[in-house]
CSV table of C-alpha atoms in Angstrom, one decimal:
chain,number,residue,atom,x,y,z
M,1,UNK,CA,-24.9,5.1,-12.5
M,2,UNK,CA,-21.2,5.7,-13.4
M,3,UNK,CA,-19.9,8.2,-15.8
M,4,UNK,CA,-16.2,8.9,-16.3
M,5,UNK,CA,-15.2,11.8,-18.6
M,6,UNK,CA,-11.6,12.1,-19.8
M,7,UNK,CA,-10.1,10.8,-16.5
M,8,UNK,CA,-6.3,11.3,-16.0
M,9,UNK,CA,-4.2,10.1,-13.1
M,10,UNK,CA,-0.5,10.4,-12.5
M,11,UNK,CA,1.9,9.2,-9.8
M,12,UNK,CA,4.7,11.7,-10.0
M,13,UNK,CA,5.9,11.6,-13.6
M,14,UNK,CA,4.2,8.3,-14.3
M,15,UNK,CA,0.9,8.8,-16.1
M,16,UNK,CA,-1.3,5.8,-15.2
M,17,UNK,CA,-4.6,6.9,-16.7
M,18,UNK,CA,-4.5,8.8,-20.0
M,19,UNK,CA,-8.1,9.9,-20.6
M,20,UNK,CA,-10.6,7.3,-19.6
M,21,UNK,CA,-14.2,7.6,-20.7
M,22,UNK,CA,-16.8,5.1,-19.4
M,23,UNK,CA,-20.6,4.9,-18.9
M,24,UNK,CA,-22.2,2.2,-16.8
M,25,UNK,CA,-26.0,2.2,-16.6
M,26,UNK,CA,-27.9,1.3,-13.5
M,27,UNK,CA,-28.2,-2.5,-13.1
M,28,UNK,CA,-25.4,-3.2,-15.5
M,29,UNK,CA,-22.3,-5.3,-14.8
M,30,UNK,CA,-19.2,-3.8,-16.4
M,31,UNK,CA,-16.1,-6.0,-16.6
M,32,UNK,CA,-12.6,-4.5,-16.9
M,33,UNK,CA,-9.8,-6.6,-18.4
M,34,UNK,CA,-6.2,-5.9,-19.1
M,35,UNK,CA,-2.6,-6.8,-18.2
M,36,UNK,CA,-1.0,-5.9,-15.0
M,37,UNK,CA,0.0,-2.2,-14.9
M,38,UNK,CA,-2.7,-1.2,-17.4
M,39,UNK,CA,-4.4,1.1,-14.9
M,40,UNK,CA,-7.4,-1.0,-14.1
M,41,UNK,CA,-7.2,-1.0,-10.3
M,42,UNK,CA,-6.2,2.7,-10.2
M,43,UNK,CA,-9.3,3.6,-12.2
M,44,UNK,CA,-11.5,1.6,-9.9
M,45,UNK,CA,-10.0,3.4,-6.9
M,46,UNK,CA,-10.6,6.7,-8.6
M,47,UNK,CA,-14.4,5.9,-8.8
M,48,UNK,CA,-14.7,6.2,-5.0
M,49,UNK,CA,-11.9,8.8,-4.6
M,50,UNK,CA,-9.5,6.5,-2.9
M,51,UNK,CA,-7.2,7.9,-5.6
M,52,UNK,CA,-7.5,11.6,-6.5
M,53,UNK,CA,-7.7,12.3,-10.2
M,54,UNK,CA,-5.6,14.9,-11.9
M,55,UNK,CA,-8.1,15.8,-14.7
M,56,UNK,CA,-11.5,14.9,-15.8
M,57,UNK,CA,-14.6,14.0,-13.8
M,58,UNK,CA,-16.3,11.0,-12.4
M,59,UNK,CA,-20.0,10.9,-11.5
M,60,UNK,CA,-21.9,8.2,-9.5
M,61,UNK,CA,-25.7,8.4,-9.7
M,62,UNK,CA,-25.4,12.0,-11.0
M,63,UNK,CA,-23.1,13.2,-8.2
M,64,UNK,CA,-19.6,14.5,-9.0
M,65,UNK,CA,-17.3,12.3,-6.9
M,66,UNK,CA,-14.6,14.0,-4.7
M,67,UNK,CA,-15.1,17.5,-5.9
M,68,UNK,CA,-17.4,20.5,-6.1
M,69,UNK,CA,-17.5,22.4,-9.3
M,70,UNK,CA,-17.5,26.2,-9.2
M,71,UNK,CA,-17.5,27.8,-12.6
M,72,UNK,CA,-15.0,25.7,-14.5
M,73,UNK,CA,-12.8,24.9,-11.5
M,74,UNK,CA,-12.9,21.9,-9.3
M,75,UNK,CA,-12.5,22.2,-5.5
M,76,UNK,CA,-11.9,19.0,-3.5
M,77,UNK,CA,-14.5,18.1,-1.0
M,78,UNK,CA,-13.6,17.8,2.7
M,79,UNK,CA,-12.9,14.3,3.9
M,80,UNK,CA,-16.2,14.1,5.7
M,81,UNK,CA,-18.1,14.9,2.5
M,82,UNK,CA,-16.1,12.3,0.5
M,83,UNK,CA,-16.8,9.7,3.2
M,84,UNK,CA,-20.5,10.4,2.9
M,85,UNK,CA,-20.3,9.8,-0.9
M,86,UNK,CA,-18.4,6.5,-0.3
M,87,UNK,CA,-21.3,5.2,1.8
M,88,UNK,CA,-23.2,4.5,-1.4
M,89,UNK,CA,-20.3,2.7,-3.1
M,90,UNK,CA,-19.3,-0.7,-1.8
M,91,UNK,CA,-15.8,-2.0,-2.6
M,92,UNK,CA,-14.3,-5.5,-2.4
M,93,UNK,CA,-10.5,-5.8,-2.7
M,94,UNK,CA,-8.1,-8.5,-3.7
M,95,UNK,CA,-7.2,-9.0,0.0
M,96,UNK,CA,-10.2,-9.4,2.3
M,97,UNK,CA,-9.2,-6.7,4.9
M,98,UNK,CA,-11.4,-8.2,7.6
M,99,UNK,CA,-10.9,-7.2,11.2
M,100,UNK,CA,-9.1,-10.2,12.6
M,101,UNK,CA,-10.2,-9.6,16.2
M,102,UNK,CA,-13.9,-9.4,15.3
M,103,UNK,CA,-16.3,-12.2,14.5
M,104,UNK,CA,-17.8,-12.5,11.1
M,105,UNK,CA,-21.1,-11.0,12.4
M,106,UNK,CA,-19.2,-8.1,14.0
M,107,UNK,CA,-17.2,-7.4,10.8
M,108,UNK,CA,-20.5,-7.1,8.8
M,109,UNK,CA,-22.2,-5.0,11.4
M,110,UNK,CA,-19.3,-2.6,12.1
M,111,UNK,CA,-19.8,0.0,9.3
M,112,UNK,CA,-23.6,0.4,9.4
M,113,UNK,CA,-23.5,0.8,13.2
M,114,UNK,CA,-20.4,3.0,13.4
M,115,UNK,CA,-20.6,5.1,10.2
M,116,UNK,CA,-24.4,5.3,9.6
M,117,UNK,CA,-25.4,5.1,13.3
M,118,UNK,CA,-28.0,2.5,12.6
M,119,UNK,CA,-29.5,0.5,15.5
M,120,UNK,CA,-27.7,-2.7,16.3
M,121,UNK,CA,-30.9,-4.8,16.3
M,122,UNK,CA,-31.8,-3.7,12.8
M,123,UNK,CA,-28.2,-4.2,11.5
M,124,UNK,CA,-27.9,-7.6,13.1
M,125,UNK,CA,-31.0,-8.8,11.3
M,126,UNK,CA,-29.7,-7.5,8.0
M,127,UNK,CA,-26.2,-8.9,8.6
M,128,UNK,CA,-27.6,-12.3,9.4
M,129,UNK,CA,-29.7,-12.3,6.2
M,130,UNK,CA,-26.6,-11.2,4.2
M,131,UNK,CA,-24.5,-14.0,5.7
M,132,UNK,CA,-27.2,-16.5,4.8
M,133,UNK,CA,-27.2,-15.1,1.3
M,134,UNK,CA,-23.5,-15.7,0.8
M,135,UNK,CA,-23.8,-19.1,2.4
M,136,UNK,CA,-22.1,-18.4,5.7
M,137,UNK,CA,-25.0,-18.1,8.1
M,138,UNK,CA,-23.5,-20.8,10.3
M,139,UNK,CA,-20.1,-19.0,10.5
M,140,UNK,CA,-21.4,-15.7,12.0
M,141,UNK,CA,-19.6,-16.4,15.4
M,142,UNK,CA,-16.3,-17.5,13.7
M,143,UNK,CA,-13.3,-15.3,13.4
M,144,UNK,CA,-11.6,-14.6,10.0
M,145,UNK,CA,-8.6,-16.7,10.8
M,146,UNK,CA,-10.9,-19.7,11.1
M,147,UNK,CA,-12.2,-19.3,7.5
M,148,UNK,CA,-10.9,-20.2,4.1
M,149,UNK,CA,-9.9,-17.5,1.7
M,150,UNK,CA,-13.1,-17.9,-0.3
M,151,UNK,CA,-15.2,-17.7,2.9
M,152,UNK,CA,-13.4,-14.5,4.0
M,153,UNK,CA,-14.0,-12.9,0.6
M,154,UNK,CA,-17.7,-13.8,0.8
M,155,UNK,CA,-17.8,-12.1,4.3
M,156,UNK,CA,-16.1,-9.1,2.7
M,157,UNK,CA,-18.9,-9.0,0.1
M,158,UNK,CA,-21.6,-9.2,2.8
M,159,UNK,CA,-19.8,-6.4,4.7
M,160,UNK,CA,-19.9,-4.2,1.7
M,161,UNK,CA,-23.6,-5.0,1.0
M,162,UNK,CA,-24.5,-4.2,4.6
M,163,UNK,CA,-24.1,-0.5,3.8
M,164,UNK,CA,-26.8,-0.9,1.1
M,165,UNK,CA,-24.7,0.6,-1.7
M,166,UNK,CA,-26.0,1.8,-5.1
M,167,UNK,CA,-22.8,0.5,-6.7
M,168,UNK,CA,-20.4,-2.3,-6.1
M,169,UNK,CA,-16.7,-2.2,-7.1
M,170,UNK,CA,-14.7,-5.4,-7.3
M,171,UNK,CA,-10.9,-5.2,-7.6
M,172,UNK,CA,-9.8,-8.7,-8.8
M,173,UNK,CA,-11.8,-10.3,-6.0
M,174,UNK,CA,-10.7,-13.9,-6.8
M,175,UNK,CA,-7.0,-13.3,-7.6
M,176,UNK,CA,-5.8,-14.1,-4.1
M,177,UNK,CA,-7.8,-17.3,-3.9
M,178,UNK,CA,-6.8,-20.9,-4.5
M,179,UNK,CA,-8.4,-22.1,-7.8
M,180,UNK,CA,-10.9,-24.4,-6.1
M,181,UNK,CA,-12.3,-21.5,-4.0
M,182,UNK,CA,-12.9,-19.1,-6.9
M,183,UNK,CA,-16.3,-20.5,-7.9
M,184,UNK,CA,-17.9,-19.8,-4.6
M,185,UNK,CA,-17.1,-16.1,-4.8
M,186,UNK,CA,-18.1,-15.8,-8.4
M,187,UNK,CA,-21.5,-17.5,-7.6
M,188,UNK,CA,-22.2,-14.8,-5.0
M,189,UNK,CA,-21.3,-12.1,-7.6
M,190,UNK,CA,-23.6,-13.8,-10.2
M,191,UNK,CA,-26.4,-13.7,-7.7
M,192,UNK,CA,-25.9,-10.0,-7.1
M,193,UNK,CA,-26.0,-9.4,-10.9
M,194,UNK,CA,-29.2,-11.3,-11.2
M,195,UNK,CA,-30.7,-9.0,-8.5
M,196,UNK,CA,-29.8,-5.9,-10.5
M,197,UNK,CA,-26.8,-4.6,-8.6
M,198,UNK,CA,-24.7,-2.2,-10.6
M,199,UNK,CA,-21.2,-3.5,-10.6
M,200,UNK,CA,-17.8,-2.6,-12.0
M,201,UNK,CA,-15.5,-5.7,-11.9
M,202,UNK,CA,-11.8,-5.7,-12.5
M,203,UNK,CA,-11.1,-9.4,-13.2
M,204,UNK,CA,-9.1,-12.0,-15.1
M,205,UNK,CA,-12.1,-14.4,-15.0
M,206,UNK,CA,-13.0,-14.4,-18.7
M,207,UNK,CA,-15.8,-16.9,-18.3
M,208,UNK,CA,-17.5,-14.6,-15.7
M,209,UNK,CA,-17.1,-11.6,-18.0
M,210,UNK,CA,-18.7,-13.5,-20.9
M,211,UNK,CA,-21.5,-15.0,-18.8
M,212,UNK,CA,-22.5,-12.1,-16.5
M,213,UNK,CA,-21.1,-8.9,-18.0
M,214,UNK,CA,-23.3,-6.4,-19.9
M,215,UNK,CA,-20.3,-4.5,-21.1
M,216,UNK,CA,-16.5,-5.1,-21.2
M,217,UNK,CA,-13.6,-2.7,-21.5
M,218,UNK,CA,-10.1,-3.8,-22.3
M,219,UNK,CA,-7.4,-1.4,-20.9
M,220,UNK,CA,-3.7,-1.2,-21.7
M,221,UNK,CA,-1.2,1.5,-21.1
M,222,UNK,CA,-3.7,3.7,-19.3
M,223,UNK,CA,-6.2,3.9,-22.1
M,224,UNK,CA,-9.4,2.0,-23.1
M,225,UNK,CA,-8.2,0.0,-26.2
M,226,UNK,CA,-11.5,-1.7,-26.9
M,227,UNK,CA,-15.0,-1.9,-25.4
M,228,UNK,CA,-18.3,-3.5,-26.3
M,229,UNK,CA,-20.5,-6.5,-25.4
M,230,UNK,CA,-18.4,-9.1,-23.6
M,231,UNK,CA,-19.2,-12.0,-26.0
M,232,UNK,CA,-18.3,-9.8,-29.0
M,233,UNK,CA,-15.0,-8.5,-27.6
M,234,UNK,CA,-13.9,-11.9,-26.3
M,235,UNK,CA,-14.9,-13.9,-29.4
M,236,UNK,CA,-14.1,-11.3,-32.1
M,237,UNK,CA,-11.7,-8.6,-30.8
M,238,UNK,CA,-11.1,-5.8,-33.3
M,239,UNK,CA,-7.8,-4.4,-31.9
M,240,UNK,CA,-4.5,-6.2,-32.3
M,241,UNK,CA,-3.6,-5.5,-28.6
M,242,UNK,CA,-6.8,-7.1,-27.5
M,243,UNK,CA,-6.2,-10.1,-29.7
M,244,UNK,CA,-2.7,-10.6,-28.3
M,245,UNK,CA,-3.9,-10.4,-24.7
M,246,UNK,CA,-6.8,-12.8,-25.2
M,247,UNK,CA,-4.7,-15.3,-27.1
M,248,UNK,CA,-2.6,-15.7,-23.9
M,249,UNK,CA,-5.4,-15.9,-21.4
M,250,UNK,CA,-8.0,-18.0,-23.2
């Protein structure tokens, strides 16, 4: 579902990604760990071309993301073409980014109706089912400001799922939440994993990575330091940098 080949990304003279390789199979949950500034979030944003890569290639479900290849040269797609690719990739951010002037139901319905031009009746039924799934069916007429952080993040997940994506990207989805609200968001993500949704999750939730992840990569300094099955990497890391990081967070 996801393949990254030798991905590089710089911001000016600062090289943030220094040759990332990654494969995530359909139905897998890949968890990405690492300290702040290691390039985790930047890499996630490159997967759906929110950040443009400087070298390498990223494929989602066999499609080259953000570019068309002619010969050995890459030509960036037009914004309309990139937007079409993004429809198949859901993304949930640290901050919920809900529209404050819209109800919960309107937030979830907005993208399928406006972007995909789907009928409101069909989308409303799907949105209601998704809100029930994330435990917020009774909040559909509420506004984001009336919800807790955990509830807003669950709405953000429902909103992403409303586009029926092939792939879900999560960028530290619990980091902005109070500790007692983290579990309700992780429970929704576990439910998605059980249903076979392909997910790439940047997280500091070691327990979630151990329990739900099929693969784990540890990044530092713009490179993948170590990768493997989550239980193996967490309980028996092979690299000194991984050992040092885990000793501080476990």
